[in-house]
Coordinates of C-alpha atoms in Angstrom, one line a residue:
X1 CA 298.0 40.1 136.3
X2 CA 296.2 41.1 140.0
X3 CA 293.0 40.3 138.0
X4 CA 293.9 36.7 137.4
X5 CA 295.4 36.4 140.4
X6 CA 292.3 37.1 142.0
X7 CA 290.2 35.6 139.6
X8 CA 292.2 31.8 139.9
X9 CA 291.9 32.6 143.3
X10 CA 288.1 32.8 143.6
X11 CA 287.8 29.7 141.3
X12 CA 290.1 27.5 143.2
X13 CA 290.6 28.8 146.7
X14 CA 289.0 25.8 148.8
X15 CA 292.1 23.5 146.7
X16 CA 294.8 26.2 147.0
X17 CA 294.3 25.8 150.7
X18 CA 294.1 21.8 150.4
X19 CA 297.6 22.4 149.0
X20 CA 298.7 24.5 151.5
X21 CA 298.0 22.7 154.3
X22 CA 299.5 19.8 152.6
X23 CA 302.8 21.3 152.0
X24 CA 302.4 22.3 156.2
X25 CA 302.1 18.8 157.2
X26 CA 304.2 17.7 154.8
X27 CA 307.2 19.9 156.0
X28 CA 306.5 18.6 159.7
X29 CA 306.9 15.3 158.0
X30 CA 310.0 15.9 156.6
X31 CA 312.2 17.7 159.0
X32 CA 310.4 17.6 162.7
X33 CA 309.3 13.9 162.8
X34 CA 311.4 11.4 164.7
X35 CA 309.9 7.8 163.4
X36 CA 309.6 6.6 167.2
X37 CA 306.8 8.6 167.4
X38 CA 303.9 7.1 166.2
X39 CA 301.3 9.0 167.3
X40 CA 302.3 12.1 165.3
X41 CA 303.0 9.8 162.3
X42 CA 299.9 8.6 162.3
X43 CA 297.8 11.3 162.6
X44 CA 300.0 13.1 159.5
X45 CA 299.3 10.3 157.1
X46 CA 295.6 10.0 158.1
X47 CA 295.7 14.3 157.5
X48 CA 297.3 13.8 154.1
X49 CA 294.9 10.9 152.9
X50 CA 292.1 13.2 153.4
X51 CA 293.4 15.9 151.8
X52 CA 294.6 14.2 148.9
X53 CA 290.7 12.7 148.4
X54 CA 289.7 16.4 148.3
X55 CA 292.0 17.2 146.0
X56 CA 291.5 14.9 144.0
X57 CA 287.6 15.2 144.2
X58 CA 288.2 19.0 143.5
X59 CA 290.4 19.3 140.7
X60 CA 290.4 15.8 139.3
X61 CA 290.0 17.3 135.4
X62 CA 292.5 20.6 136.1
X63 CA 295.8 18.7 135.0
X64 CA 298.2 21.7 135.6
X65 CA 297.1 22.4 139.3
X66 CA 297.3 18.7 140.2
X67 CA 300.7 18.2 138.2
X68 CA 302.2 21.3 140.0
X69 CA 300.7 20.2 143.6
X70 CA 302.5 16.7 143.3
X71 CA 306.1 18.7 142.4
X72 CA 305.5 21.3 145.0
X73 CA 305.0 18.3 147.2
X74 CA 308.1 16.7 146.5
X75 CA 310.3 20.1 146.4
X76 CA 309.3 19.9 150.2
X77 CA 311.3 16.6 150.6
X78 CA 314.6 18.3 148.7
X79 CA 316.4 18.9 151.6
X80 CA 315.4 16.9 154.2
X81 CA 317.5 12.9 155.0
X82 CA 315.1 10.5 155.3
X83 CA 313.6 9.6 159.0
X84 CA 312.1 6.4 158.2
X85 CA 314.8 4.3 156.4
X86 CA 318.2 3.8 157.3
X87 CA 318.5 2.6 153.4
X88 CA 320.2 5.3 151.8
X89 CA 323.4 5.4 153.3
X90 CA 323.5 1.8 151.7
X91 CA 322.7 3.4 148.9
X92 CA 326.0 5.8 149.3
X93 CA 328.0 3.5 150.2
X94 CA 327.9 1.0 147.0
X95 CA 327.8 4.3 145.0
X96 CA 331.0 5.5 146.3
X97 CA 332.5 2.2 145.8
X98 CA 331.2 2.0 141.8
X99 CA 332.8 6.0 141.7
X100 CA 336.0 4.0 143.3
X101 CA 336.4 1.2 141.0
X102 CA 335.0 -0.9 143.3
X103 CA 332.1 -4.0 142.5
X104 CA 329.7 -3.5 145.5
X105 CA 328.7 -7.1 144.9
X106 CA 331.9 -9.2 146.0
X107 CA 333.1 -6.3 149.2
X108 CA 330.7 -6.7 152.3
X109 CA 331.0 -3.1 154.4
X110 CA 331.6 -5.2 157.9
X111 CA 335.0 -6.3 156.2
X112 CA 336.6 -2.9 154.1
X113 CA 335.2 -1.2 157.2
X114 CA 338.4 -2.7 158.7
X115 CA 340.3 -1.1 155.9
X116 CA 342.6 2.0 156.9
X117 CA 343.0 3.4 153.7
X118 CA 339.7 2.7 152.5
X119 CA 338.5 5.7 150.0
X120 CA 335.0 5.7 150.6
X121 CA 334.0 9.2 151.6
X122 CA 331.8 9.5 155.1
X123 CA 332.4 5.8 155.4
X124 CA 332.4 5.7 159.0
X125 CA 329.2 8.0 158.8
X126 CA 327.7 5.6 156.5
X127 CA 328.5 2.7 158.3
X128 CA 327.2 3.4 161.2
X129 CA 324.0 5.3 159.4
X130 CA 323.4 1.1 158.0
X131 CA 322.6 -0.3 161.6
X132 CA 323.6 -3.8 162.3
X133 CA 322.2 -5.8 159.5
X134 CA 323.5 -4.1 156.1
X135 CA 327.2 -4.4 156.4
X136 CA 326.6 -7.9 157.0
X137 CA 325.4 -8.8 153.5
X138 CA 326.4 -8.0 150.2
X139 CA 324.6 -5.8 147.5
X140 CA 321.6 -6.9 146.3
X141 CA 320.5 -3.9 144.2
X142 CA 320.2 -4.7 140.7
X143 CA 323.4 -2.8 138.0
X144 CA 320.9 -0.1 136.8
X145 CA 319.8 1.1 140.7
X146 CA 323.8 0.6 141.2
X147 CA 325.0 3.0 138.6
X148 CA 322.0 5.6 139.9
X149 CA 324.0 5.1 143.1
X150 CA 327.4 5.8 142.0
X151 CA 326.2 9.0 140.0
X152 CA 324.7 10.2 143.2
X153 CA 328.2 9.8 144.3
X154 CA 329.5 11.6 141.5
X155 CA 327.5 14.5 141.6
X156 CA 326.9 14.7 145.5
X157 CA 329.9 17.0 146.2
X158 CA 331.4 14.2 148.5
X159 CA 328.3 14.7 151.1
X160 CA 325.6 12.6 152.8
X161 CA 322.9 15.3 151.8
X162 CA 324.7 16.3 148.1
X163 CA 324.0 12.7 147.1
X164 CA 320.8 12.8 148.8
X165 CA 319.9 15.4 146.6
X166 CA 321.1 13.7 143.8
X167 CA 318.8 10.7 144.5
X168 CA 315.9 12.9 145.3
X169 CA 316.0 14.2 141.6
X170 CA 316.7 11.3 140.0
X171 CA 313.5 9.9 141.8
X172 CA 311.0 13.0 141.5
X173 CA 311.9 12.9 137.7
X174 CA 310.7 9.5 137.5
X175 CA 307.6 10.1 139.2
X176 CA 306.9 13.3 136.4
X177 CA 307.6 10.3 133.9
X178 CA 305.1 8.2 135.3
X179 CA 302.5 10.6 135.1
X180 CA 303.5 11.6 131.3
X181 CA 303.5 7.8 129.9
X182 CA 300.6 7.0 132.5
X183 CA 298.3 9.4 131.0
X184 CA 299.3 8.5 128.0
X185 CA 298.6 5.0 129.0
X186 CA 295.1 5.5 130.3
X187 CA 294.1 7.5 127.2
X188 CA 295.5 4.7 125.0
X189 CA 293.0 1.8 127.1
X190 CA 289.6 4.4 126.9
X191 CA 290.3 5.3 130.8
X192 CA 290.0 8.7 132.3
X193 CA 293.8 10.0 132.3
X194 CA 292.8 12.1 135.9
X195 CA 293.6 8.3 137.5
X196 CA 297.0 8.4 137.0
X197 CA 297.2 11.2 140.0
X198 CA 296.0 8.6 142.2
X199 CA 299.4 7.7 142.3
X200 CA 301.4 11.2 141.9
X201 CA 299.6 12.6 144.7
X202 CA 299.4 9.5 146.9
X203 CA 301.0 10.3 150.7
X204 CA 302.2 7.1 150.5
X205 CA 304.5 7.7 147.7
X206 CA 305.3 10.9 148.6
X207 CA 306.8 10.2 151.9
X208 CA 308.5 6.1 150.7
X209 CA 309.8 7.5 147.4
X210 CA 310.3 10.6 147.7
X211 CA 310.4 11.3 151.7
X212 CA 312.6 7.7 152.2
X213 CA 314.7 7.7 148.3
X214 CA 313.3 4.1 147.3
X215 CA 313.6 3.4 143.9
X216 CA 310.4 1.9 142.9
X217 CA 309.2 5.1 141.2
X218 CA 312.5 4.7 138.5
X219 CA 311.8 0.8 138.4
X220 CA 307.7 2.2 138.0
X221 CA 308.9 4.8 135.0
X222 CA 310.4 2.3 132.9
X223 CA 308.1 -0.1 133.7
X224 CA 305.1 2.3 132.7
X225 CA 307.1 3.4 129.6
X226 CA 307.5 -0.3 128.4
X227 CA 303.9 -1.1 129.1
X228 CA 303.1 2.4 126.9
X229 CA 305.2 1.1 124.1
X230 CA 303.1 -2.4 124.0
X231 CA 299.9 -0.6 123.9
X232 CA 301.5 1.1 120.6
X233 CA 302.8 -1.9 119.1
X234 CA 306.2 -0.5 119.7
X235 CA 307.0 -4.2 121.3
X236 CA 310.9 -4.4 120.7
X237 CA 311.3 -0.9 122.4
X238 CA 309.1 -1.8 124.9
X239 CA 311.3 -5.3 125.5
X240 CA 314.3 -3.3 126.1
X241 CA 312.6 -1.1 128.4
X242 CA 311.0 -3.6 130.4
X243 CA 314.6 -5.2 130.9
X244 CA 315.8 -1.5 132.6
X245 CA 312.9 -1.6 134.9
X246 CA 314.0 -5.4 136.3
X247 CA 317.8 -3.7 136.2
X248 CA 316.1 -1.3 139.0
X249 CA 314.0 -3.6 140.9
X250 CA 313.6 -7.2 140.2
X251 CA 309.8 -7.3 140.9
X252 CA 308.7 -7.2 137.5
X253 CA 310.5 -10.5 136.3
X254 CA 307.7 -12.0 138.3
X255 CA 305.5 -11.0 135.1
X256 CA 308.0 -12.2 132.4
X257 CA 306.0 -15.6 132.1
X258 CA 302.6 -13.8 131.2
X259 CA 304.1 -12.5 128.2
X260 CA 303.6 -15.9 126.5
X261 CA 299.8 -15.5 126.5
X262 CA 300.4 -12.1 125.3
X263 CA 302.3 -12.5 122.7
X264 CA 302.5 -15.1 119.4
X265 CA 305.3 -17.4 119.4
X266 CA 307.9 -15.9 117.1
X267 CA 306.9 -12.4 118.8
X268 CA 307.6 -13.8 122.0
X269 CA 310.8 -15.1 121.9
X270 CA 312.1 -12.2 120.4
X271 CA 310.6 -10.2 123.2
X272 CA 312.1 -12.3 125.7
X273 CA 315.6 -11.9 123.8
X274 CA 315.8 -8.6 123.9
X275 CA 314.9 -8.6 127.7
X276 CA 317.4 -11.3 128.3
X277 CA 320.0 -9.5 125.9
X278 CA 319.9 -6.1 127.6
X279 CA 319.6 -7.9 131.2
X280 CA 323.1 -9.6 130.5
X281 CA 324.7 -6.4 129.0
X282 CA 324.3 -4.1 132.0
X283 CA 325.2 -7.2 134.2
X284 CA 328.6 -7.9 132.7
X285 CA 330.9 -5.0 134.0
X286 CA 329.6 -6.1 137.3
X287 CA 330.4 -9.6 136.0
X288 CA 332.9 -12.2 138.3
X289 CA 333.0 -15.5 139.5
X290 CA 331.5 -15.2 142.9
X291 CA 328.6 -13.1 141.7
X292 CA 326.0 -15.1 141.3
X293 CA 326.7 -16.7 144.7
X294 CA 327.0 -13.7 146.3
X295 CA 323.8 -11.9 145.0
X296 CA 321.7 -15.2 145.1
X297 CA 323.2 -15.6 149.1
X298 CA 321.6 -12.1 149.6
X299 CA 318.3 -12.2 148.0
X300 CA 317.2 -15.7 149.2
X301 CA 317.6 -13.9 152.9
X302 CA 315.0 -12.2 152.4
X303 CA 313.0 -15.1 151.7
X304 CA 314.4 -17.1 154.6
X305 CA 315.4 -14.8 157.3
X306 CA 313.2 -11.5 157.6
X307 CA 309.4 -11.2 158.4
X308 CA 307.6 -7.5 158.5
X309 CA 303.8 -6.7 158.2
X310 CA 302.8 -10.0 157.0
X311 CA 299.4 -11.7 156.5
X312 CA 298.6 -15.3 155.6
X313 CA 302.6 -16.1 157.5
X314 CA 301.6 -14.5 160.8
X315 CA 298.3 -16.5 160.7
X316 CA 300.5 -19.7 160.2
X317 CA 303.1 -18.9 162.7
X318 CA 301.0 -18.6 165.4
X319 CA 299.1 -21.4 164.4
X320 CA 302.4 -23.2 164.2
X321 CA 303.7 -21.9 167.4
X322 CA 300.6 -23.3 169.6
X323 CA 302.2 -26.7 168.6
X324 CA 305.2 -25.5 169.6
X325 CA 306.9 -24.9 166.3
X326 CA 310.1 -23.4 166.1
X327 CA 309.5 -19.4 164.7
X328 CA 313.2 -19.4 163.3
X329 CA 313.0 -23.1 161.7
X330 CA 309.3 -22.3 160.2
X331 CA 310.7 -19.0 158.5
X332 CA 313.2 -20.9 156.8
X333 CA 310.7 -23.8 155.7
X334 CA 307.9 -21.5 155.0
X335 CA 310.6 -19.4 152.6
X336 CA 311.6 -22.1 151.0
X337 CA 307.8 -22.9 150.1
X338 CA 306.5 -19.0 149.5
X339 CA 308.8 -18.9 145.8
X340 CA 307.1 -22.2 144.7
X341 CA 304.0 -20.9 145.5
X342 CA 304.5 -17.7 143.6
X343 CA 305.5 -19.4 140.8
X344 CA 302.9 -21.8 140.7
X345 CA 300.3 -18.6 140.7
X346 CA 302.6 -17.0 138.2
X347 CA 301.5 -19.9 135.2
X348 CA 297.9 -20.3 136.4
X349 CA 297.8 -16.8 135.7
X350 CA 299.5 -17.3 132.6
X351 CA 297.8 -20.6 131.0
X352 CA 294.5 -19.9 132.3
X353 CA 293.9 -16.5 132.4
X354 CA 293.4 -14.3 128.9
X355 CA 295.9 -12.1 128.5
X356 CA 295.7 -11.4 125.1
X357 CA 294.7 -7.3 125.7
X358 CA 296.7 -5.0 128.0
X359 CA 293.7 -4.5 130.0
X360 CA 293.6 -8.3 130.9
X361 CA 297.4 -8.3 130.8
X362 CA 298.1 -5.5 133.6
X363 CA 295.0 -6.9 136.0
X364 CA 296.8 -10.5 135.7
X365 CA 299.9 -8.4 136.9
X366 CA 298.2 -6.7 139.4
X367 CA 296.7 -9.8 141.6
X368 CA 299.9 -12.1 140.8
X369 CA 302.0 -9.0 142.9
X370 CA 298.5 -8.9 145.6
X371 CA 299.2 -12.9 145.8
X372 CA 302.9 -12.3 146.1
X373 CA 302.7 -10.2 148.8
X374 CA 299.7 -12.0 150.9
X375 CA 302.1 -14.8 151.2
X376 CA 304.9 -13.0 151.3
X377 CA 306.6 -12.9 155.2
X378 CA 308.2 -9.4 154.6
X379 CA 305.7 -6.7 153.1
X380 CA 307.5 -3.2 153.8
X381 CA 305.3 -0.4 152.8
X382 CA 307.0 1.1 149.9
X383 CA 306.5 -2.1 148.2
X384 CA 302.6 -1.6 147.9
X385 CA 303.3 1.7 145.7
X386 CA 303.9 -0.8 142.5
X387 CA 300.4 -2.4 143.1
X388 CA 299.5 1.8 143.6
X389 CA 300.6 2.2 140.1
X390 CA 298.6 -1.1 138.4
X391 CA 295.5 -0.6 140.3
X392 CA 294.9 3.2 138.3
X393 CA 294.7 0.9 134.9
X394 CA 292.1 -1.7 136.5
X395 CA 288.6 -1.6 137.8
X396 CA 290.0 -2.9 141.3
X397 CA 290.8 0.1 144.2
X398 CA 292.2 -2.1 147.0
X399 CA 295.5 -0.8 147.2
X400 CA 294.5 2.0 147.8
X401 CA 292.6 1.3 151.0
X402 CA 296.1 -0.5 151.1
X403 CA 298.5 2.6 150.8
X404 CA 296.5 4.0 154.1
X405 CA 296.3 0.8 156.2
X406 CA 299.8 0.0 155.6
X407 CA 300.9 3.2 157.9
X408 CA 299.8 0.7 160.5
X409 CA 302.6 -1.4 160.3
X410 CA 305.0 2.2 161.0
X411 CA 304.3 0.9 164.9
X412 CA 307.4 -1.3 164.5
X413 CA 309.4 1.7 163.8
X414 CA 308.4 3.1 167.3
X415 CA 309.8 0.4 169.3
X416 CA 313.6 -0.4 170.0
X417 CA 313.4 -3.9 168.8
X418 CA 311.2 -3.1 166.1
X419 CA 308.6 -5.7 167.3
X420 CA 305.5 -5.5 165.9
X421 CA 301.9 -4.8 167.1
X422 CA 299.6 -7.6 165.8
X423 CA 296.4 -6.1 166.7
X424 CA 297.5 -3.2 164.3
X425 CA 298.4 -5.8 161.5
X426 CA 295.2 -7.3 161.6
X427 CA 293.2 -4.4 161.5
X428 CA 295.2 -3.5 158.3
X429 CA 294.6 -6.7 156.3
X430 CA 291.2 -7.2 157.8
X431 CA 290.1 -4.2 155.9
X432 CA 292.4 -5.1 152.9
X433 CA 290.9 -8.7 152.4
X434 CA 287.1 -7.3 153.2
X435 CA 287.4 -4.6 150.5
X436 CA 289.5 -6.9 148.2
X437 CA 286.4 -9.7 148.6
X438 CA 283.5 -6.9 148.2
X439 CA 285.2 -5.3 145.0
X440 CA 285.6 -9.3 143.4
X441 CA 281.6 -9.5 144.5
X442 CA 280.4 -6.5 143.5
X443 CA 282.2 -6.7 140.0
X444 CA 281.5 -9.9 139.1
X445 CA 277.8 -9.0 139.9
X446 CA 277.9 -6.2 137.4
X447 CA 279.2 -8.3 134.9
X448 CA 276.9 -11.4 135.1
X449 CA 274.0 -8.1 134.9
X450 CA 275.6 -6.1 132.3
X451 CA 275.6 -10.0 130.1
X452 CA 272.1 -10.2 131.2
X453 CA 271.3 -7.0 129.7

């Protein structure tokens, strides 16, 4: 035993101490960071970048030890509330309401709040742990993310942290997933199945998923699962799938229209079916009159109302401004344009694009998101961890550059107001767009050579 001890160690000692000081500065992460302080934010994600290059670089074809560094990672998190979200005690709060009977969709927490008998555990806790904006609106977290919720609130022992916990599981678990069908995946398209860790041991995930409990790594493992299934032909399981990951997060309806250039006629509309068909059976027991209105109300806020860590809108609002534009008229406008724009992309991609082969398939998927979000006037930066995921099954590595510059944008949490620092912004998408237009150069180079050839 002491011999292979010492023998492992000789033959992986510069990553065991990668690891190490990973799980270090990932533990300072977790329980002794405040978020106003940027400078110590900063300098932790730039730390954990590197070392998850090295290793990477290191032990890219030793699956076990990069499989149990991204757990060990995540164990770190297990006890620790989140320090850069105020999400989660949303996230409590519609779960205790499912556990009570409740449909978090027609209750906003600014009214029951008023309610003396109201039987939501910690509800003053919670309610305060939302800030000023969440108990304004209603739900607008899809049925599956919901009943995720109210089991957290089932098995949290009535706690903040038990249901924490809960979450924290339910989300690690999902990111193990990802890497099982992703791998799977990779192998399946003739790509080296080491990419996948890209993602699993990306500090960007870590600390957003993980770290801050969202849920884009369960909407990610079915999403992954589904695409698995296509690649196997196993389409009608892979409908039904594909219809839980849009019950988590809506972002992958977005893709629903490329299906038709996937798929044959008769093939699609039975895939469609089944999406539509499981959709409507996990919406009906939160089925009522004033649902649609309600959830609709919610989601088109943030189309009309918020702007974080954008590009292409700041460019236009301070354009617009200088001829003395109105910032909280052009938001509306400019929201009421950015879903006609994205749909427009959507069926370019779709009608003019090949999608006939998965490969072709997920890069269309992977610059109608980049689009999405370019446009897009709110960008937080757990919602670059789906384009994370696509970018491992594609030739393109932008997001990644991405995942780093996007800690930029953490300045907002710093300040009181949460106003943002522009100059840090810039720098961010500067470096996006310029590696984004050298990768498009230097690809389509290679291919007009390699048809040369």
């Amino acid at each position: 035993m002491w011999r292979q001890l010492t023998s492992h160690w000789r033959l992986h000692k510069y990553s065991i101490l990668l690891v190490l000081a990973s799980i270090a500065l990932y533990a300072s992460f977790a329980y002794n960071l405040h978020r106003e302080d940027f400078i110590k934010l900063l300098t932790l994600c730039i730390a954990l970048f590197f070392l998850c290059y090295k290793i990477i670089q290191f032990q890219k074809w030793n699956f076990k030890f990069l499989l149990g560094a991204g757990i060990i990672f995540r164990l770190v998190f297990l006890f620790a509330e989140p320090n850069l979200s105020q999400d989660f005690y949303r996230f409590i709060w519609d779960g205790e309401l499912i556990y009570n009977l409740k449909n978090p969709y027609l209750y906003l927490p600014k009214v029951l709040i008023e309610q003396k008998d109201l039987a939501i555990a910690n509800a003053h806790e919670l309610y305060k742990g939302m800030g000023d904006l969440s108990p304004k609106f209603y739900s607008n977290y899809p049925p599956l993310n919901q009943l995720i919720f109210s089991l957290s609130a089932l098995l949290g022992g009535k706690t903040i942290l038990g249901s924490v916990i809960v979450m924290r599981v339910i989300i690690i678990l999902s990111d193990i997933g990802v890497v099982y069908f992703g791998r799977k995946l990779l192998k399946s398209l003739n790509r080296s199945p080491h990419l996948i860790f890209w993602y699993f041991l990306n500090p960007l995930v870590l600390i957003e998923l993980t770290g801050n409990l969202h849920f884009e790594g369960v909407m990610l493992f079915f999403f992954i699962w589904s695409l698995y299934l296509l690649s196997m032909n196993h389409w009608k399981s892979g409908a039904l799938v594909y219809a839980l990951s849009i019950m988590v997060k809506l972002v992958p309806l977005l893709f629903l229209p490329l299906f038709l250039s996937h798929f044959k006629l008769k093939k699609c509309i039975l895939f469609y079916s089944i999406v539509g068909g499981t959709m409507l059976s996990l919406l009906l027991p939160f089925y009522s009159p004033q649902f649609f209105a309600n959830y609709a109300e919610t989601v088109g806020l943030w189309f009309s109302n918020f702007e974080f860590n954008a590009s292409i809108y700041n460019g236009i609002k301070k354009i617009a401004i200088a001829y003395d534009a109105k910032p909280w008229e052009l938001i509306k406008t400019y929201g009421k344009i950015t879903p006609l724009i994205t749909i427009s992309m959507v069926f370019l991609f779709t009608f003019l694009r090949k999608n006939k082969n998965l490969n072709a398939l997920i890069t269309s998927m992977l610059f109608i998101l980049s689009i999405y979000y370019f446009i897009s006037p709110t960008v937080h930066p757990w919602y670059i961890i789906f384009l994370i995921l696509l970018t491992v099954f594609t030739d393109y590595r932008y997001s990644l550059l991405w995942s780093a510059s996007v800690i930029l944008s953490y300045w907002a949490y710093s300040q009181p107001d949460f106003k943002e620092h522009l100059g840090l912004i810039t720098i961010e998408y500067i470096a996006v767009f310029g590696f984004l237009i050298y990768e498009l150069t230097i690809l389509r180079n290679k291919k007009q050579l390699f048809c040369k050839n």
